PDB file of C-alpha atoms and ligand atoms in Angstrom:
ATOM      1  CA  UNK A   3     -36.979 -23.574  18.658  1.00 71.00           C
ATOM      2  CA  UNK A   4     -33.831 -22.703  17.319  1.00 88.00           C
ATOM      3  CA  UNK A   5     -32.301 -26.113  15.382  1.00 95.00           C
ATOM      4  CA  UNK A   6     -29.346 -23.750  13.257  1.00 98.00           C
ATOM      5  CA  UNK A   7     -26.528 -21.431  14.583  1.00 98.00           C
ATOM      6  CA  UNK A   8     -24.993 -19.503  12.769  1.00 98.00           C
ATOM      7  CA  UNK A   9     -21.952 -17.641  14.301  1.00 98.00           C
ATOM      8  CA  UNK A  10     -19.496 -14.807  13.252  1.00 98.00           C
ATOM      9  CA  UNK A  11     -15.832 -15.202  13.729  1.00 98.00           C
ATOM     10  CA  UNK A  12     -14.010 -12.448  14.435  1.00 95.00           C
ATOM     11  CA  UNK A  13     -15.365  -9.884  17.144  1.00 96.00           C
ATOM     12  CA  UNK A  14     -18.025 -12.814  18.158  1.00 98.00           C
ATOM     13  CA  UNK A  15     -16.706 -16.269  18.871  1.00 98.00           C
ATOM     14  CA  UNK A  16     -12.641 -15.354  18.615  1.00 97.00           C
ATOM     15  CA  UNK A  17     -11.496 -13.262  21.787  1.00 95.00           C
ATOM     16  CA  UNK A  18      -8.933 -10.399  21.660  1.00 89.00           C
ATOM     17  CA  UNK A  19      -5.856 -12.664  21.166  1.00 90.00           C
ATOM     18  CA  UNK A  20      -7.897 -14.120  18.059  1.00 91.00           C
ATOM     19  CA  UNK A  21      -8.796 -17.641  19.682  1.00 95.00           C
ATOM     20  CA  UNK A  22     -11.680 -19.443  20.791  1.00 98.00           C
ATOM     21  CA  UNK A  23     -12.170 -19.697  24.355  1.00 98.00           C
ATOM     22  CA  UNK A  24     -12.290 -23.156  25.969  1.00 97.00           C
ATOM     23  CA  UNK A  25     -15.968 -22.016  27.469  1.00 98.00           C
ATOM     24  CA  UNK A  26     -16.799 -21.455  23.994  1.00 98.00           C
ATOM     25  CA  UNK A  27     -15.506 -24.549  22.903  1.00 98.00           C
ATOM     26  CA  UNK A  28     -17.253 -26.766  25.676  1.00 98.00           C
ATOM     27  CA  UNK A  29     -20.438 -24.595  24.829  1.00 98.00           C
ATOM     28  CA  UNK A  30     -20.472 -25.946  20.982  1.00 98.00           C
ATOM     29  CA  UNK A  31     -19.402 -29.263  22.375  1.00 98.00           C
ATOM     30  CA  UNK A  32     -22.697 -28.919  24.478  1.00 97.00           C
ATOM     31  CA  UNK A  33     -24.913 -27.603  21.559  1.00 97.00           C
ATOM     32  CA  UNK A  34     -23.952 -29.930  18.951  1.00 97.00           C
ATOM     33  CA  UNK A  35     -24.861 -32.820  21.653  1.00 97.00           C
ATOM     34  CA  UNK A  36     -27.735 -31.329  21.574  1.00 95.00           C
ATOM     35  CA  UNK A  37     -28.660 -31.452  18.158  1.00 96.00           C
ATOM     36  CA  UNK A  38     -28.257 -28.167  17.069  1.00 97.00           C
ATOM     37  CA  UNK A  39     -26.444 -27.599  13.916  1.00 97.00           C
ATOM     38  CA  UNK A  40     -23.656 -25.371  14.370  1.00 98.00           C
ATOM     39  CA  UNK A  41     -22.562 -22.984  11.577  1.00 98.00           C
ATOM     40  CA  UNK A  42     -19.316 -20.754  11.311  1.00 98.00           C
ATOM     41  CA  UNK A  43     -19.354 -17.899   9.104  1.00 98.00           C
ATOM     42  CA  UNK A  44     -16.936 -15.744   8.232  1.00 97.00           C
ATOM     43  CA  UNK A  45     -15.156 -13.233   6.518  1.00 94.00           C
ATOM     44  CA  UNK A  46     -11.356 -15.223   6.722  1.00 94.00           C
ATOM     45  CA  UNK A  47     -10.730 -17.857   4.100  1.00 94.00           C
ATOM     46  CA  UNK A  48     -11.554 -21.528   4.742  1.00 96.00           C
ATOM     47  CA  UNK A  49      -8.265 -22.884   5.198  1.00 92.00           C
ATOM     48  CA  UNK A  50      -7.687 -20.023   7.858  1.00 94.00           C
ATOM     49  CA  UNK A  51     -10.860 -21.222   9.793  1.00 96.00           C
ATOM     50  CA  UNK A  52      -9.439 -24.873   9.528  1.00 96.00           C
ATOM     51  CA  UNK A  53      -6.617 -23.491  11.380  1.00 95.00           C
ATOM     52  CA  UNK A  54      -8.141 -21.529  14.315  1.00 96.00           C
ATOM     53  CA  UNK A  55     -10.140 -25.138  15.242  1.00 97.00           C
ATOM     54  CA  UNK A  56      -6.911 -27.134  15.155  1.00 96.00           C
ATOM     55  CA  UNK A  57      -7.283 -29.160  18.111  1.00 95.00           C
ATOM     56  CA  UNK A  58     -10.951 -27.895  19.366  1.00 97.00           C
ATOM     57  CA  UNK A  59     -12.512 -31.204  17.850  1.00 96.00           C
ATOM     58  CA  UNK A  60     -15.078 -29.038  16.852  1.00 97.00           C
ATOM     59  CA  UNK A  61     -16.295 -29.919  13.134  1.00 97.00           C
ATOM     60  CA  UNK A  62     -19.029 -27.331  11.527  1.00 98.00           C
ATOM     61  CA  UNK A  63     -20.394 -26.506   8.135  1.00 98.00           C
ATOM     62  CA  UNK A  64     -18.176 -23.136   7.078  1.00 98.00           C
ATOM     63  CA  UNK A  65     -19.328 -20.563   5.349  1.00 98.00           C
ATOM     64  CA  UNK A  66     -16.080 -18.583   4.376  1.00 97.00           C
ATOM     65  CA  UNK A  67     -15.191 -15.348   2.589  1.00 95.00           C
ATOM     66  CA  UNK A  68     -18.088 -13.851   3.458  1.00 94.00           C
ATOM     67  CA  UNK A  69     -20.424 -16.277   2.017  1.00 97.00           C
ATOM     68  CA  UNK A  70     -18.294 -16.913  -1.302  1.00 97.00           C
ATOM     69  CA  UNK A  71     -17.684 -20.558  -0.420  1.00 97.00           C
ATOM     70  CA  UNK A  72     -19.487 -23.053   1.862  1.00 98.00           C
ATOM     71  CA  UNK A  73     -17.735 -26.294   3.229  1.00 98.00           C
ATOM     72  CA  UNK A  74     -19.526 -29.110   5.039  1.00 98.00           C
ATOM     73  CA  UNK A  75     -18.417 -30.571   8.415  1.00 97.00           C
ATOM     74  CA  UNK A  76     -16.348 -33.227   6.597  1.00 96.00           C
ATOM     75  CA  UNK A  77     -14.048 -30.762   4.511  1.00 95.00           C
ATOM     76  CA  UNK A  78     -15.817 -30.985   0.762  1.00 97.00           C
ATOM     77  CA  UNK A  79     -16.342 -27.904  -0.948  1.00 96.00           C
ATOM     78  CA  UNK A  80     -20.447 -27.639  -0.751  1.00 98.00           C
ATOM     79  CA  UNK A  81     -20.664 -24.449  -3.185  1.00 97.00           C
ATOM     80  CA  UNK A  82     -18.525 -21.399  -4.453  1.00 97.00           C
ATOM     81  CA  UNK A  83     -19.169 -18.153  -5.916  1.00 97.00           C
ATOM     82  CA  UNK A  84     -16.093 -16.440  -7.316  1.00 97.00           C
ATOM     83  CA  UNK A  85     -15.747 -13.219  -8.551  1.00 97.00           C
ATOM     84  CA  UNK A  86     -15.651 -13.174 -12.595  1.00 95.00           C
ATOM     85  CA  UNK A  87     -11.866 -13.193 -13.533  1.00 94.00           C
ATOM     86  CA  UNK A  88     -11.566 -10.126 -15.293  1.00 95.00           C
ATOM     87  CA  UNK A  89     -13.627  -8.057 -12.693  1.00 96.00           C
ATOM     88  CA  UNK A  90     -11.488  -9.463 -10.485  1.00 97.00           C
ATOM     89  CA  UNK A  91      -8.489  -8.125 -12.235  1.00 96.00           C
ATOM     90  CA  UNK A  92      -9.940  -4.756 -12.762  1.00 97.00           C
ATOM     91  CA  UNK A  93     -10.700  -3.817  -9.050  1.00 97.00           C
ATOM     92  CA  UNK A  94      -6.608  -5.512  -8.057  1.00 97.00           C
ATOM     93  CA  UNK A  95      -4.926  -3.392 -10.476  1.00 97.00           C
ATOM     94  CA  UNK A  96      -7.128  -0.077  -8.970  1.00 98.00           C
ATOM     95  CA  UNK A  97      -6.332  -1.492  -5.250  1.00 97.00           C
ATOM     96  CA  UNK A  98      -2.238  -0.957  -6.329  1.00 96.00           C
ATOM     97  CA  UNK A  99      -2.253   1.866  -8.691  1.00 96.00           C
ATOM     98  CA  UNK A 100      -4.165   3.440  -5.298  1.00 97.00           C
ATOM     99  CA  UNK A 101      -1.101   2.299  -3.252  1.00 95.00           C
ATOM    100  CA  UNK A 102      -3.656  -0.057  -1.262  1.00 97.00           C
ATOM    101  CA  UNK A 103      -2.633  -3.217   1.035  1.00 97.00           C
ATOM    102  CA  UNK A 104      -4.751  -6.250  -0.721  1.00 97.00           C
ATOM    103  CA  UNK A 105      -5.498  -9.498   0.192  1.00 97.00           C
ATOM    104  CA  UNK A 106      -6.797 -12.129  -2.194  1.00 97.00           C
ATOM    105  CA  UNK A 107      -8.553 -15.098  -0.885  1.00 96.00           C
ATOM    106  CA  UNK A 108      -8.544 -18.059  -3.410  1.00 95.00           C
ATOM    107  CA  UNK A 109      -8.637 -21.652  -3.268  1.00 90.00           C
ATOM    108  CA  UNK A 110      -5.683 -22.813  -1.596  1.00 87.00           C
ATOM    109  CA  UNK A 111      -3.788 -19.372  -0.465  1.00 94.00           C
ATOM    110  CA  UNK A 112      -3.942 -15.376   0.582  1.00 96.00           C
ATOM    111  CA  UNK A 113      -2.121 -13.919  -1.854  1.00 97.00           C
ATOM    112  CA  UNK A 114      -0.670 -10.936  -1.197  1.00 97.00           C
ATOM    113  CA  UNK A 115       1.849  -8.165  -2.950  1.00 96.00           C
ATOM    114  CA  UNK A 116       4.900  -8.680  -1.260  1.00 95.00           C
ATOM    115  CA  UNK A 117       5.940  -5.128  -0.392  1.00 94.00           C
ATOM    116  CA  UNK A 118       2.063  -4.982   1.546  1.00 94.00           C
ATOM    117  CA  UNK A 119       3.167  -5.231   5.052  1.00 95.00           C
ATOM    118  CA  UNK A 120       5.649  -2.048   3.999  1.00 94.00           C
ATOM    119  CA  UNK A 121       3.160  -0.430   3.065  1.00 93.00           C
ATOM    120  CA  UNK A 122       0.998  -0.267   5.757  1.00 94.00           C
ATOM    121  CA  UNK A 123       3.873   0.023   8.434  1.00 94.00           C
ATOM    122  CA  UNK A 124       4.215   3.842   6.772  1.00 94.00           C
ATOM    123  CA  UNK A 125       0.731   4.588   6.367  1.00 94.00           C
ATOM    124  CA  UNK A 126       0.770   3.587  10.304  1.00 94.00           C
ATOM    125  CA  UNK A 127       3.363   5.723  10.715  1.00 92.00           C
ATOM    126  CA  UNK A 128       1.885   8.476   8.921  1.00 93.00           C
ATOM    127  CA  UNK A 129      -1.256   8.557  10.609  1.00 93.00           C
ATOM    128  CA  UNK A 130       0.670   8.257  13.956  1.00 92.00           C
ATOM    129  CA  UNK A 131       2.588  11.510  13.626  1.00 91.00           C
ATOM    130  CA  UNK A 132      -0.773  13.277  11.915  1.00 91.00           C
ATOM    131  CA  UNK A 133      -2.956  12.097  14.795  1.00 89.00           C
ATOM    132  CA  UNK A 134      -1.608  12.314  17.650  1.00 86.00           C
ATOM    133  CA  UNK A 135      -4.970  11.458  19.689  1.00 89.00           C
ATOM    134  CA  UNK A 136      -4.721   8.144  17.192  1.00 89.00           C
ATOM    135  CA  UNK A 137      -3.662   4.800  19.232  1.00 89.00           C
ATOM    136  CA  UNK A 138      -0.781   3.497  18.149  1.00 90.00           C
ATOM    137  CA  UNK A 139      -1.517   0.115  19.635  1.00 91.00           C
ATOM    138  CA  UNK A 140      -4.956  -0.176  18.370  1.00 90.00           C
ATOM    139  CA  UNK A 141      -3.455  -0.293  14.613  1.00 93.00           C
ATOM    140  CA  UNK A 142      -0.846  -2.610  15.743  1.00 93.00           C
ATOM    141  CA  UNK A 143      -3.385  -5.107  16.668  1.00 91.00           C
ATOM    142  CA  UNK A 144      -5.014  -4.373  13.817  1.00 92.00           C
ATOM    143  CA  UNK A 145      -2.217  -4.872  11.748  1.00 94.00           C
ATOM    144  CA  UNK A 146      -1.463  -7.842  13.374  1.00 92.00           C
ATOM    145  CA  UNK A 147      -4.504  -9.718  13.464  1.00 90.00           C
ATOM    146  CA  UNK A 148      -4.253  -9.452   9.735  1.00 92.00           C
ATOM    147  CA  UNK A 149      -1.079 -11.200   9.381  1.00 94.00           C
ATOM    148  CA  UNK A 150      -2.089 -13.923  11.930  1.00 91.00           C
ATOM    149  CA  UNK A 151      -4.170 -15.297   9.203  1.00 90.00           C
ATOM    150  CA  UNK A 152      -2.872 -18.811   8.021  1.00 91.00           C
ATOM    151  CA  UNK A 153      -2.095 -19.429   3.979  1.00 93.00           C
ATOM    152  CA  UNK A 154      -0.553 -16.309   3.138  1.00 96.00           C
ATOM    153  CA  UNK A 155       1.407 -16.624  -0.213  1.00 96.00           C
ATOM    154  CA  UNK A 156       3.473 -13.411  -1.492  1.00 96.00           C
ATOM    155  CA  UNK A 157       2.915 -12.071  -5.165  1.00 96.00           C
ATOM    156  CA  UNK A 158       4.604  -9.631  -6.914  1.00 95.00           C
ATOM    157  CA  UNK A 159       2.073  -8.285  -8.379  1.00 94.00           C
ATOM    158  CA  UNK A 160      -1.620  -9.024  -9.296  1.00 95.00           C
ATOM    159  CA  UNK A 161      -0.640  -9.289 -12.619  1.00 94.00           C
ATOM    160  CA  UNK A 162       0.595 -13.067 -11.816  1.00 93.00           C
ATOM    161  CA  UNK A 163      -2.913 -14.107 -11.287  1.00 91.00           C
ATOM    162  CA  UNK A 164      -3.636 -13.103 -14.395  1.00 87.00           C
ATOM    163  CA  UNK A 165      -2.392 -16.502 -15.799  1.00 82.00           C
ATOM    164  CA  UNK A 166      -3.588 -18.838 -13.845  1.00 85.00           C
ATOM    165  CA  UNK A 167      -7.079 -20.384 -12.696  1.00 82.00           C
ATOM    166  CA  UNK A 168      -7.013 -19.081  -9.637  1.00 92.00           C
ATOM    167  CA  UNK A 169     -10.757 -18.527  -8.145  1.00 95.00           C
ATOM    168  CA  UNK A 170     -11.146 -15.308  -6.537  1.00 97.00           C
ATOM    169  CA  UNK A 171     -13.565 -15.570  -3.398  1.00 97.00           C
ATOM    170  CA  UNK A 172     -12.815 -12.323  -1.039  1.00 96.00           C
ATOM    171  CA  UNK A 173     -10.826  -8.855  -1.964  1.00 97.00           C
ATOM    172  CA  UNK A 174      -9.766  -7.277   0.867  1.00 96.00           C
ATOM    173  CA  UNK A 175      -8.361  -4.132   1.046  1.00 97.00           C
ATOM    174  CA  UNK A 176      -7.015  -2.663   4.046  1.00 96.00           C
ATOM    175  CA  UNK A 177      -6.032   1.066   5.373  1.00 96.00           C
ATOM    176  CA  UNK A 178      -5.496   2.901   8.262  1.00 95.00           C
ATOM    177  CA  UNK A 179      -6.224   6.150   6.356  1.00 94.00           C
ATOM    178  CA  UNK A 180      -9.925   7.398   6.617  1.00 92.00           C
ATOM    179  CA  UNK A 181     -10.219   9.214   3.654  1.00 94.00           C
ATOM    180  CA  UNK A 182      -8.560   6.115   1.842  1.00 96.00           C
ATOM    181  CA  UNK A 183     -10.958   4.315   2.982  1.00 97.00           C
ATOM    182  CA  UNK A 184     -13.720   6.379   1.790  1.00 97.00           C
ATOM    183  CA  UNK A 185     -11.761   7.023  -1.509  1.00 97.00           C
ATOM    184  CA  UNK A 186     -12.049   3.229  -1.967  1.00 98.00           C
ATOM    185  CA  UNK A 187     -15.725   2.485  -0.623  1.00 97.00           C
ATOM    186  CA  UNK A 188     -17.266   4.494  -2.855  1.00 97.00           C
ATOM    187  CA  UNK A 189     -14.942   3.412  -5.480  1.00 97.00           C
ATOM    188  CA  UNK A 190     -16.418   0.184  -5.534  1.00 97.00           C
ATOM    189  CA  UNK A 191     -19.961   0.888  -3.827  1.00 95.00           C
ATOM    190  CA  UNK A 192     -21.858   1.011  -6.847  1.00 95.00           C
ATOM    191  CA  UNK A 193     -20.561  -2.054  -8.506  1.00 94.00           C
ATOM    192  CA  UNK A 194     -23.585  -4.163  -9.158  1.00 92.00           C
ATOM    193  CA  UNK A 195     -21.571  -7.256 -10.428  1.00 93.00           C
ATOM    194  CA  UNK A 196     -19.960  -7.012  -6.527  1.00 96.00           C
ATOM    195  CA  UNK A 197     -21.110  -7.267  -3.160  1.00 94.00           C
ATOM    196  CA  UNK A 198     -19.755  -4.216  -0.868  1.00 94.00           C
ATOM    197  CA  UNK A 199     -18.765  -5.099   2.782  1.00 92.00           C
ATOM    198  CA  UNK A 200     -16.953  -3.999   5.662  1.00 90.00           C
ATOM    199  CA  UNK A 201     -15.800  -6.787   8.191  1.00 85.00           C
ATOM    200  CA  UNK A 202     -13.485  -4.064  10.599  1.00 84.00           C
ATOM    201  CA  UNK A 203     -12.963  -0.412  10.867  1.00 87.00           C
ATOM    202  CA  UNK A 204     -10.046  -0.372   8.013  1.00 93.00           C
ATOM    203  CA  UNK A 205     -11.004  -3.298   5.429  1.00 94.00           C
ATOM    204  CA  UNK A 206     -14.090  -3.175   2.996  1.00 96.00           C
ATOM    205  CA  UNK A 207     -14.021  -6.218   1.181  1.00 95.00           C
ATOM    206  CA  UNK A 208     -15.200  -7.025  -2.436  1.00 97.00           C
ATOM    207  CA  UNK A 209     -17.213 -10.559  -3.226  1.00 96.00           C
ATOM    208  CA  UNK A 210     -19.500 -11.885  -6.150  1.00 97.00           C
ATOM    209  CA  UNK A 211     -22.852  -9.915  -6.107  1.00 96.00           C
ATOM    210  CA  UNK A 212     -24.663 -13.420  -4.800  1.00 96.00           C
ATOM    211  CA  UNK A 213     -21.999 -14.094  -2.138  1.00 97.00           C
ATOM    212  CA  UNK A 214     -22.889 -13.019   1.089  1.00 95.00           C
ATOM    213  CA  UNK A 215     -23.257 -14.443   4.508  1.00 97.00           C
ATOM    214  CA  UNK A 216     -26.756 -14.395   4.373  1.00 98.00           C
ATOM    215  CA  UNK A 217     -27.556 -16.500   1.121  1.00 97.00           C
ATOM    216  CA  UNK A 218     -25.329 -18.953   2.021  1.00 98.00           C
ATOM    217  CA  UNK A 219     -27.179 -19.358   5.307  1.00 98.00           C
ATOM    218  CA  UNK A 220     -30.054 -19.942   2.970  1.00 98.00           C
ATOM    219  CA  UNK A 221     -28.393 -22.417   1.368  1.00 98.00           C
ATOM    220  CA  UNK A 222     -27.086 -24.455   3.783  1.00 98.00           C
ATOM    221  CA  UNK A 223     -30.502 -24.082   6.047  1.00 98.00           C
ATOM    222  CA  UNK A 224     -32.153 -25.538   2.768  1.00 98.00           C
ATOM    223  CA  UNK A 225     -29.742 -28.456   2.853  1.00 98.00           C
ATOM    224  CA  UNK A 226     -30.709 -29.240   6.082  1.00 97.00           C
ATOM    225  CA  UNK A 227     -34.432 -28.883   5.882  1.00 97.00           C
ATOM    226  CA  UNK A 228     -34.475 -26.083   8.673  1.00 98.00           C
ATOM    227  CA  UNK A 229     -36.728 -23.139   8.345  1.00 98.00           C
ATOM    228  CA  UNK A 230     -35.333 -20.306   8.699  1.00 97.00           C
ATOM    229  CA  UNK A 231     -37.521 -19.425  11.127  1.00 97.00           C
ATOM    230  CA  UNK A 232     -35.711 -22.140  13.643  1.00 97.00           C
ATOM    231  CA  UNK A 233     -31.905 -20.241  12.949  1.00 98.00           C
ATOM    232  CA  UNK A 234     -30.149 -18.320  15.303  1.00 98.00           C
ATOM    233  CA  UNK A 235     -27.644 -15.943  13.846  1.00 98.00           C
ATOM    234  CA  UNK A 236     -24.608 -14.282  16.212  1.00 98.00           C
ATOM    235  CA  UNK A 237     -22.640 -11.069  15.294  1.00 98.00           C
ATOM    236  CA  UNK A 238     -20.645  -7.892  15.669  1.00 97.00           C
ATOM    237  CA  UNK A 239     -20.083  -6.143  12.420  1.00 94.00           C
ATOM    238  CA  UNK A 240     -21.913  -4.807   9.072  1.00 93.00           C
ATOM    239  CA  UNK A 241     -21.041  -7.853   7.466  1.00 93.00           C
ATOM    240  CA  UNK A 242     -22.951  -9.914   9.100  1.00 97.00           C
ATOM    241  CA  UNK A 243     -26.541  -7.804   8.379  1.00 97.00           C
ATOM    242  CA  UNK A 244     -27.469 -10.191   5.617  1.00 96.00           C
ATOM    243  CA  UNK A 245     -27.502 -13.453   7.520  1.00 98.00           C
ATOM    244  CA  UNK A 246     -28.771 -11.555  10.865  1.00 98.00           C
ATOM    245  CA  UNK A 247     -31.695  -9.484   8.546  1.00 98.00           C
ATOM    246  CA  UNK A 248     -32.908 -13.112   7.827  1.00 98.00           C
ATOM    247  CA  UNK A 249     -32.725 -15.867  10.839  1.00 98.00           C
ATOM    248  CA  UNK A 250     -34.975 -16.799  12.994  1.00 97.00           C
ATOM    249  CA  UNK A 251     -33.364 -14.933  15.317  1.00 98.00           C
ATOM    250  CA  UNK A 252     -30.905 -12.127  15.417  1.00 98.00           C
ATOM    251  CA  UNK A 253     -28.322 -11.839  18.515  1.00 98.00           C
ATOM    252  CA  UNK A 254     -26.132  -8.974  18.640  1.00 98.00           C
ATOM    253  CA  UNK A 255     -23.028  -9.368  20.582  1.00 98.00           C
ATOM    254  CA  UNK A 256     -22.498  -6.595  23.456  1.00 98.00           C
ATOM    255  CA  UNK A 257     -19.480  -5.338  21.464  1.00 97.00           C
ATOM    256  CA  UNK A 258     -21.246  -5.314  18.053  1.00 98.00           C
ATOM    257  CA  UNK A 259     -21.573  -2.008  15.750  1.00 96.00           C
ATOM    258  CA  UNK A 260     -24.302  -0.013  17.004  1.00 97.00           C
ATOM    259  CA  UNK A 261     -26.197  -0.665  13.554  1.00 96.00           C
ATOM    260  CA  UNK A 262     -25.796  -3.974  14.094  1.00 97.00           C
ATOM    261  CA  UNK A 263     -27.198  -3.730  17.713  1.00 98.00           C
ATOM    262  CA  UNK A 264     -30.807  -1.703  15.873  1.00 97.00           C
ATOM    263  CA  UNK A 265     -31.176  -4.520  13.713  1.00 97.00           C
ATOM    264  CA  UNK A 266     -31.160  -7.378  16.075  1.00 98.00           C
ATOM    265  CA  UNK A 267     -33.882  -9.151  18.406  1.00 97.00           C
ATOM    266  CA  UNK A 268     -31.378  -9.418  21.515  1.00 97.00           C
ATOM    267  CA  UNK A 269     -27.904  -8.910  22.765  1.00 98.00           C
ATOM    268  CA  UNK A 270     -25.693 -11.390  24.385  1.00 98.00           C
ATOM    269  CA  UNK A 271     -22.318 -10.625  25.938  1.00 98.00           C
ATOM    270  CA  UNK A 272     -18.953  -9.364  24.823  1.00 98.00           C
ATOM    271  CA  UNK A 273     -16.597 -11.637  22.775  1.00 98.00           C
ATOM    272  CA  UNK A 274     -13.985 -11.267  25.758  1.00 97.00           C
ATOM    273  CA  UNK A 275     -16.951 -12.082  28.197  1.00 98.00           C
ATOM    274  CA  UNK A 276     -17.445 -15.952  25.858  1.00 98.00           C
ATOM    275  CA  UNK A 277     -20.728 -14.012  24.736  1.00 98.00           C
ATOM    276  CA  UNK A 278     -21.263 -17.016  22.282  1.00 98.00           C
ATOM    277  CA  UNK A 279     -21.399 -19.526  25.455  1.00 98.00           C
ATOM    278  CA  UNK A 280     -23.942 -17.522  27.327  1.00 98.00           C
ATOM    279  CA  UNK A 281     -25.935 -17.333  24.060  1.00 98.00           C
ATOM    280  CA  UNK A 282     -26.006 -20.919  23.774  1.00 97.00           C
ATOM    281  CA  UNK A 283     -26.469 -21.373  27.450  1.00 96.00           C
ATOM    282  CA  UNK A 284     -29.782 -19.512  27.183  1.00 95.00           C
ATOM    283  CA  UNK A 285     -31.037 -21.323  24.252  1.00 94.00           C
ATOM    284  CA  UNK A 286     -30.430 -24.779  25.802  1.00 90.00           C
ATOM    285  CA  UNK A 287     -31.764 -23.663  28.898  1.00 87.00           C
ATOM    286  CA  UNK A 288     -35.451 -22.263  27.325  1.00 79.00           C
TER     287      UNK A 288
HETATM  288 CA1   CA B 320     -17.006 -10.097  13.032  1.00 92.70          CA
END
């Protein structure tokens, strides 16, 4: 019996144009009148999720930045891991000496450099005119599904964190350049004070070592007295192995990372085909 659901964002319950669908909505609706305790996790910051369920009526427990902070249905801060402060500060100033577009998620705002956007439109470029076979409109979706994100707040420089309290949850760093992107993976892969994922092609993305999706699935499970064994986790990408690894059970959706197909028990549809709704169809329905 599954009693928990915990689903993925991007890729899984947000279609191409980043929204929910209204049969996803009703199909939430439905579940939650059911009993079933729905869960949201996700790689975007909290206040970000807040705004992509304006209007839906839909309140859920969120498990944001990748499992770095946890907020119940009501809108209290349940838990939050932060990255230490200095570690924080080390991996930002490598991100821009590297010439790397950065996101920060803290507590109230994504900070970001403010020449970022710049710098990605010529990396874009760049790639473009080396790759010819490369589509251009793929990156521009890319692009722009990053700056659709709500809470942005322009920095000059990481250095102006340095002086404040701001709580790091979720580094994100972002390129369109392959190699860059391996440059930077294994910059940071063997980092054991950090937790290593990858929530899209470009982006790996840098949390506290006990932040991931996955514990704080535990955690709020544990709140709720449900076993794991009665969770249902829904996904797509490679960050969302550590809470799919450890529910009840796993559904992959149909346009999930083939790794993340292996790992799971079943498959439900695609995000554009409301792949969350026929998942929750089939477990009211059983
Ligand atoms: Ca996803």
């Amino acid at each position: 019996m599954s009693k928990l659901m915990a689903i993925d964002l991007d890729g899984t319950l947000l279609n191409h144009q980043n929204r929910i669908s209204a049969e996803n909505i009703e199909a939430i609706k439905k579940a939650q009148k059911d009993g079933i305790e729905i869960v949201v996790a996700t790689g975007r910051a909290y206040f970000d999720v807040k705004a992509l369920f304006e209007g839906t009526e839909i309140e859920t427990w969120i498990i944001a930045a990748n499992g770095a902070t946890i907020h119940t249905p009501s809108g209290e801060l349940y838990q939050s891991t932060p990255i230490d402060q200095p570690k924080a500060l080390e991996i930002l100033q490598w991100l821009e000496e590297e010439g790397y577009y950065y996101e920060v998620f803290s507590q109230k705002a994504i900070l970001t450099p403010q020449n970022a956007r710049e710098l990605l439109a010529i990396e874009m470029d760049r790639v473009v005119s080396a790759n010819p076979e490369v589509n251009l409109e793929e990156l521009q979706e890319a692009a722009e599904t990053q700056y659709s994100q709500s809470g942005f707040q322009f920095i000059s420089s990481y250095k102006e964190i340095q002086s404040t309290n701001v709580e790091v949850y979720n580094i994100l760093a972002f390129t369109f350049h392959n190699e860059k992107w391996k440059r930077g993976w294994d910059h940071f892969k063997d980092e054991r004070e950090l937790t290593l994922v990858s929530s899209a092609v470009h982006n790996f993305e840098l949390e506290h070592k006990d932040a991931s999706k996955g514990n704080a699935l535990t955690k709020v499970a544990n709140e709720l007295g449900v076993p794991l064994s009665e969770t249902v986790a829904v996904g797509d990408s490679l960050n969302d192995l550590s809470m799919l690894k450890i529910a009840g059970k796993s559904v992959a959706m149909g346009n999930a990372h083939p790794e993340v197909k292996e790992v799971c028990d079943e498959m439900t549809l695609r995000n554009i085909e409301h792949g969350v709704a026929h998942l929750i169809e089939k477990i009211r329905t059983n």
